[in-house]
PDB file of N, CA and C in Angstrom:
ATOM      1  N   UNK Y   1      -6.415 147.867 160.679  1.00 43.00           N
ATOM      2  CA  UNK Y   1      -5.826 148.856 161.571  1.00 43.00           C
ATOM      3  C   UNK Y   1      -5.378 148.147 162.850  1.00 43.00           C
ATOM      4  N   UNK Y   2      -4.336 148.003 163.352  1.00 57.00           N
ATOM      5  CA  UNK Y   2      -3.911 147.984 164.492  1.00 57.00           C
ATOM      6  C   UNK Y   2      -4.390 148.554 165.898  1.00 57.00           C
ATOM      7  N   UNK Y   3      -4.667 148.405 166.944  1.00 77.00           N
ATOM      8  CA  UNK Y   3      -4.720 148.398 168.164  1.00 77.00           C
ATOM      9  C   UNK Y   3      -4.346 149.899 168.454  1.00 77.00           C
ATOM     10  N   UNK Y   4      -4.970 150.431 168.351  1.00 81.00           N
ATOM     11  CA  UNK Y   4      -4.418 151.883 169.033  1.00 81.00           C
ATOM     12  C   UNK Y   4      -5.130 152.344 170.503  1.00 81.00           C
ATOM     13  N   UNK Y   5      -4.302 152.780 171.073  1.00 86.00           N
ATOM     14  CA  UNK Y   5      -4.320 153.322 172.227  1.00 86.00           C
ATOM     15  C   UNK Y   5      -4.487 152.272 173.777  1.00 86.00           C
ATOM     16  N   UNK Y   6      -2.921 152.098 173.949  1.00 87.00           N
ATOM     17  CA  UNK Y   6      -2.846 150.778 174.601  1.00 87.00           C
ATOM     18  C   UNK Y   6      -3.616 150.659 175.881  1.00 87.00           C
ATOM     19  N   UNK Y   7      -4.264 152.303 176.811  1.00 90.00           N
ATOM     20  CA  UNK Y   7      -4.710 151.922 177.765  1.00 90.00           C
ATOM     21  C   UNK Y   7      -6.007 152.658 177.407  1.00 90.00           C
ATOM     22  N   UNK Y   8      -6.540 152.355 176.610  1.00 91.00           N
ATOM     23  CA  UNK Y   8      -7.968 153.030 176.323  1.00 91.00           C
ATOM     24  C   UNK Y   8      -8.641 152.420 177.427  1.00 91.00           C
ATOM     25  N   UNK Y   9      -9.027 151.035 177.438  1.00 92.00           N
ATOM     26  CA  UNK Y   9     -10.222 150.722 178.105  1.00 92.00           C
ATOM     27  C   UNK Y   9     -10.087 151.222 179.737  1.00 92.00           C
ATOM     28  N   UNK Y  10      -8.528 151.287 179.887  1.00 93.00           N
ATOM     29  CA  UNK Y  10      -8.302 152.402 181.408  1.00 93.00           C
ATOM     30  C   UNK Y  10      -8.715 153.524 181.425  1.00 93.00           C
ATOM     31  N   UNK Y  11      -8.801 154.265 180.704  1.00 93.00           N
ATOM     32  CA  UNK Y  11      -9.051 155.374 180.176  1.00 93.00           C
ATOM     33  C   UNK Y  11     -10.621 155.506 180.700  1.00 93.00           C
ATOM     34  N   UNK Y  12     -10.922 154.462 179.912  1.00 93.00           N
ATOM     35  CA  UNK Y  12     -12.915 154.595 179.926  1.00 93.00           C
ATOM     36  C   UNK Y  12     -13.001 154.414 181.196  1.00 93.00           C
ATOM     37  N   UNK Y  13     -12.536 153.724 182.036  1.00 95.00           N
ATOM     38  CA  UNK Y  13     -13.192 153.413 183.489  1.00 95.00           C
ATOM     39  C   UNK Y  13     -13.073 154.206 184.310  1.00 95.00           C
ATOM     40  N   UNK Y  14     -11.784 155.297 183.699  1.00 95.00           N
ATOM     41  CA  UNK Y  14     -11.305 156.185 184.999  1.00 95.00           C
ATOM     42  C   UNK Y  14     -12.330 157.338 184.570  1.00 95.00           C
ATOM     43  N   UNK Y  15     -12.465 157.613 183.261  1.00 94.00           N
ATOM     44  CA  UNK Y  15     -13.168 158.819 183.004  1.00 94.00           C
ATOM     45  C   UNK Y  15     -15.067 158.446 183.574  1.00 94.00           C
ATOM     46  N   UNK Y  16     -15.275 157.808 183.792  1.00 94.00           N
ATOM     47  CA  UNK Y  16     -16.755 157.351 184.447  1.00 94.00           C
ATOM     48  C   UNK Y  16     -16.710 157.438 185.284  1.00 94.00           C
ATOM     49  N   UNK Y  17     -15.862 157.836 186.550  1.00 96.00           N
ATOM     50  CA  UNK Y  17     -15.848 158.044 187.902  1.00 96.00           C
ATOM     51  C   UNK Y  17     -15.137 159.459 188.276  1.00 96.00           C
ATOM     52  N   UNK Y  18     -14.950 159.929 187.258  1.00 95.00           N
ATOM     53  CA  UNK Y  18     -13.844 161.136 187.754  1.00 95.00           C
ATOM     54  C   UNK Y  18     -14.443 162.665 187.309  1.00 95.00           C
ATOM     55  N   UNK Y  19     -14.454 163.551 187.505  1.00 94.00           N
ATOM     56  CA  UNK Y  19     -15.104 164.828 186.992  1.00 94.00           C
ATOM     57  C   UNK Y  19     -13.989 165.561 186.422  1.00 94.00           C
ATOM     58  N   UNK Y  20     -12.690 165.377 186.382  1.00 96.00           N
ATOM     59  CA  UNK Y  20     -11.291 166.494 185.581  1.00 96.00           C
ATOM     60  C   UNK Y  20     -11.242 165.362 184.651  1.00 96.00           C
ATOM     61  N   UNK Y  21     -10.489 166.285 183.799  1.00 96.00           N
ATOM     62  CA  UNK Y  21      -9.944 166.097 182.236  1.00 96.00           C
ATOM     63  C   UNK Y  21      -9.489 164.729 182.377  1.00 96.00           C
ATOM     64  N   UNK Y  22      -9.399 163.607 181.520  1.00 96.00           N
ATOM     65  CA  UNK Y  22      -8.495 162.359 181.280  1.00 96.00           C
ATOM     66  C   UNK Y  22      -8.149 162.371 179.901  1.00 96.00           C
ATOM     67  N   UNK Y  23      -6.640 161.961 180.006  1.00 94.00           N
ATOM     68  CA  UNK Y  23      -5.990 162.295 179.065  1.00 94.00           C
ATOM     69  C   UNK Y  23      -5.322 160.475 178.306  1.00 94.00           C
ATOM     70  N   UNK Y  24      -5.206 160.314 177.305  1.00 93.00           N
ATOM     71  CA  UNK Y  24      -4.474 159.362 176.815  1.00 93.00           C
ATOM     72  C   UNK Y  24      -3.451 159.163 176.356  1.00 93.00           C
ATOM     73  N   UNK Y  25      -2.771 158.312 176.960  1.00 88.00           N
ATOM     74  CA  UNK Y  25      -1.175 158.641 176.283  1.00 88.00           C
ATOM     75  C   UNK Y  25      -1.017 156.570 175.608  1.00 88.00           C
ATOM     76  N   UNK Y  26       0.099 156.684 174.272  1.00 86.00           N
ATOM     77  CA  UNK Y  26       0.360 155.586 174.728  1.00 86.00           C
ATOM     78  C   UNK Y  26      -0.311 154.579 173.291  1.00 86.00           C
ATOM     79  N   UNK Y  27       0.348 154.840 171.663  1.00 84.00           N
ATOM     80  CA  UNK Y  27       0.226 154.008 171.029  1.00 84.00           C
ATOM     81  C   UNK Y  27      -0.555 154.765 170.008  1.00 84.00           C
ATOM     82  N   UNK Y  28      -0.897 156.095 170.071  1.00 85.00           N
ATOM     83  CA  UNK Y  28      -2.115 156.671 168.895  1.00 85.00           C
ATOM     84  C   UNK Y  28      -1.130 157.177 167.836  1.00 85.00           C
ATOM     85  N   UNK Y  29      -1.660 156.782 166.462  1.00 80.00           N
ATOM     86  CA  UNK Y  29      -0.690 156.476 165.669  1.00 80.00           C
ATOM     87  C   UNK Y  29      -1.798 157.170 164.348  1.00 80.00           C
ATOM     88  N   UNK Y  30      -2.905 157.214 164.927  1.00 84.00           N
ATOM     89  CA  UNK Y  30      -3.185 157.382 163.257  1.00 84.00           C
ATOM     90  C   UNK Y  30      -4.355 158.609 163.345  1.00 84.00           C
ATOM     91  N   UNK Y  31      -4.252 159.579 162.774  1.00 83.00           N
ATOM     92  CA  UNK Y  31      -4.951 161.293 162.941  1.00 83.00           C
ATOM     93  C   UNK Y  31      -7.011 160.360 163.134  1.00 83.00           C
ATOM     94  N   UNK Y  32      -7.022 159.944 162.501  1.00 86.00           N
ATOM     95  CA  UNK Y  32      -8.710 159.771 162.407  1.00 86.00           C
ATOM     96  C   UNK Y  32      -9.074 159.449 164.043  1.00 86.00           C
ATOM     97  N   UNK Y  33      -7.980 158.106 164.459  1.00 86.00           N
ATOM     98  CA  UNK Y  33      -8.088 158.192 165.370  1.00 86.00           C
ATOM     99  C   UNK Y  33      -8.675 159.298 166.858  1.00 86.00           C
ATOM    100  N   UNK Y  34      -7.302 160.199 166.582  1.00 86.00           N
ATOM    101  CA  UNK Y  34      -7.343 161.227 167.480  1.00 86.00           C
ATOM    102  C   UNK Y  34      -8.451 162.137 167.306  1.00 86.00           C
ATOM    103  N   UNK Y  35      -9.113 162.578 166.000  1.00 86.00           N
ATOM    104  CA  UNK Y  35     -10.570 163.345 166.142  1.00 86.00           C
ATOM    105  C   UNK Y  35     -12.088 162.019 166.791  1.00 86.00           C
ATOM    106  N   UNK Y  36     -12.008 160.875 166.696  1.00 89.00           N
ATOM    107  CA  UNK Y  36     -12.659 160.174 166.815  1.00 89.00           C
ATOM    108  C   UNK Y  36     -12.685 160.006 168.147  1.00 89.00           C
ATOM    109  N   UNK Y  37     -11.828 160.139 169.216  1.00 88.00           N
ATOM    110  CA  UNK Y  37     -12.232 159.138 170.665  1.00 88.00           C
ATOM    111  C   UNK Y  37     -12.458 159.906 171.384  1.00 88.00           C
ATOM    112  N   UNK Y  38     -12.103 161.175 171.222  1.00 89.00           N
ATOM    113  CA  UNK Y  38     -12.497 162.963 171.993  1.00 89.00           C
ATOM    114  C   UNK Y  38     -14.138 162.683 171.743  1.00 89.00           C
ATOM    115  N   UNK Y  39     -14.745 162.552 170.591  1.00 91.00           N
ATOM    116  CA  UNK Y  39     -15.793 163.242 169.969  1.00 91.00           C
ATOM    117  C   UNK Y  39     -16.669 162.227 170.464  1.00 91.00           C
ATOM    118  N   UNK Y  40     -16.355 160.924 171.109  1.00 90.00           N
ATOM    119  CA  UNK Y  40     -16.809 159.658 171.642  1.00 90.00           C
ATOM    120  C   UNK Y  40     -17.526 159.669 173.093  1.00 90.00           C
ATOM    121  N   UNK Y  41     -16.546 160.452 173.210  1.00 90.00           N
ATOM    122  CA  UNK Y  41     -16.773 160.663 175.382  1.00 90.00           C
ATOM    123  C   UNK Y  41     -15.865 159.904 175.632  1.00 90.00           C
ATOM    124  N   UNK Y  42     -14.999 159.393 175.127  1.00 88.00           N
ATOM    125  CA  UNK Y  42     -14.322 158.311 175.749  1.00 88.00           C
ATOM    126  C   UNK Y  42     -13.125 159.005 177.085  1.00 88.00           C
ATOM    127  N   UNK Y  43     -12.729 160.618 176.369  1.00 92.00           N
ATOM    128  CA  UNK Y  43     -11.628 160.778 177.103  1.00 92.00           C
ATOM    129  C   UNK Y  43     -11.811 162.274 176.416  1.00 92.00           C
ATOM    130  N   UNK Y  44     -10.909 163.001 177.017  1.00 94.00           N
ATOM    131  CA  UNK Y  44     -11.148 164.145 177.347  1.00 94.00           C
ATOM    132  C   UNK Y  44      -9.552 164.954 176.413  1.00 94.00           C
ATOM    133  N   UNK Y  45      -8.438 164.781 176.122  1.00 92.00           N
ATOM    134  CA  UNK Y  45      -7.501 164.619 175.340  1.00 92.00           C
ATOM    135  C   UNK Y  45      -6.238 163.812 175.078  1.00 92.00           C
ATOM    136  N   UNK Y  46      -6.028 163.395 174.224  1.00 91.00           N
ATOM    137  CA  UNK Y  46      -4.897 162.623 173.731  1.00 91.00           C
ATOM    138  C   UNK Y  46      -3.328 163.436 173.549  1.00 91.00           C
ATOM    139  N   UNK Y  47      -2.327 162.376 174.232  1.00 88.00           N
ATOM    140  CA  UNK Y  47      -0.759 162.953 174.701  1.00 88.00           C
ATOM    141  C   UNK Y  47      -0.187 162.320 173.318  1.00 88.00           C
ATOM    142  N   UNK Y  48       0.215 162.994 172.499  1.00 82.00           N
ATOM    143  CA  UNK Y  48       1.654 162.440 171.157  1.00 82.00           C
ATOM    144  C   UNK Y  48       2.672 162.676 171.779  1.00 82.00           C
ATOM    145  N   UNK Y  49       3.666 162.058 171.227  1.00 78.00           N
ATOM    146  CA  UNK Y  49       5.049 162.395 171.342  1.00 78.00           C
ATOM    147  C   UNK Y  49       5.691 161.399 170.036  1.00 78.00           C
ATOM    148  N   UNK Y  50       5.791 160.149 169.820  1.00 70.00           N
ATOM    149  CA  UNK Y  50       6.801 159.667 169.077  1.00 70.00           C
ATOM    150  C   UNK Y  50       5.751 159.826 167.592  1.00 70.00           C
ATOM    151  N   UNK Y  51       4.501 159.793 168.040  1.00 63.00           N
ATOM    152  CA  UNK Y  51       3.640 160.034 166.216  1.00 63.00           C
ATOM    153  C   UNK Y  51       3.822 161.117 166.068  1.00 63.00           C
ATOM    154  N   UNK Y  52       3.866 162.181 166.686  1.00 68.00           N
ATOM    155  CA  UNK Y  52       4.218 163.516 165.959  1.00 68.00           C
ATOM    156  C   UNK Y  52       6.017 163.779 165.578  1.00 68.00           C
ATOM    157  N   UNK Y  53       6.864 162.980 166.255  1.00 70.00           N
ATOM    158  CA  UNK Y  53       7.786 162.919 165.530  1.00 70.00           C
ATOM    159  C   UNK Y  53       8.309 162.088 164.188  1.00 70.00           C
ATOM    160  N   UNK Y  54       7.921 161.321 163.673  1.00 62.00           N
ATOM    161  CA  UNK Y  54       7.447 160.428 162.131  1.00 62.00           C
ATOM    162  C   UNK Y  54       6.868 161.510 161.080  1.00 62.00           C
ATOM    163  N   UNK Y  55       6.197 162.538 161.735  1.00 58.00           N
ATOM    164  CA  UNK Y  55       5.996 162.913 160.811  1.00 58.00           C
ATOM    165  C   UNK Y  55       6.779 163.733 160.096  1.00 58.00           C
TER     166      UNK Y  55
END
């Protein structure tokens, strides 16, 4: 599997200091993914735009 979600580890640092929603944008490409990094704590929701158009 490829590298998904190009600013995750930004993601993690901002969501450890912040109390509102953080959102990810930016390379998520594959559905398992997207139920997996919510359910993590990592981040709070994920932005599609060009993977939901492929499909």
């Amino acid at each position: 599997m490829n590298k998904q979600g190009h600013f995750l580890p930004l993601t993690e640092e901002i969501k450890k200091v912040i109390s509102i929603p953080v959102i990810l944008t930016g390379g998520i490409t594959y559905p398992d993914i997207v139920e997996m990094l919510p359910s993590e704590g990592k981040l709070d929701l994920i932005g599609l735009g060009r993977a939901i158009l492929k499909v």
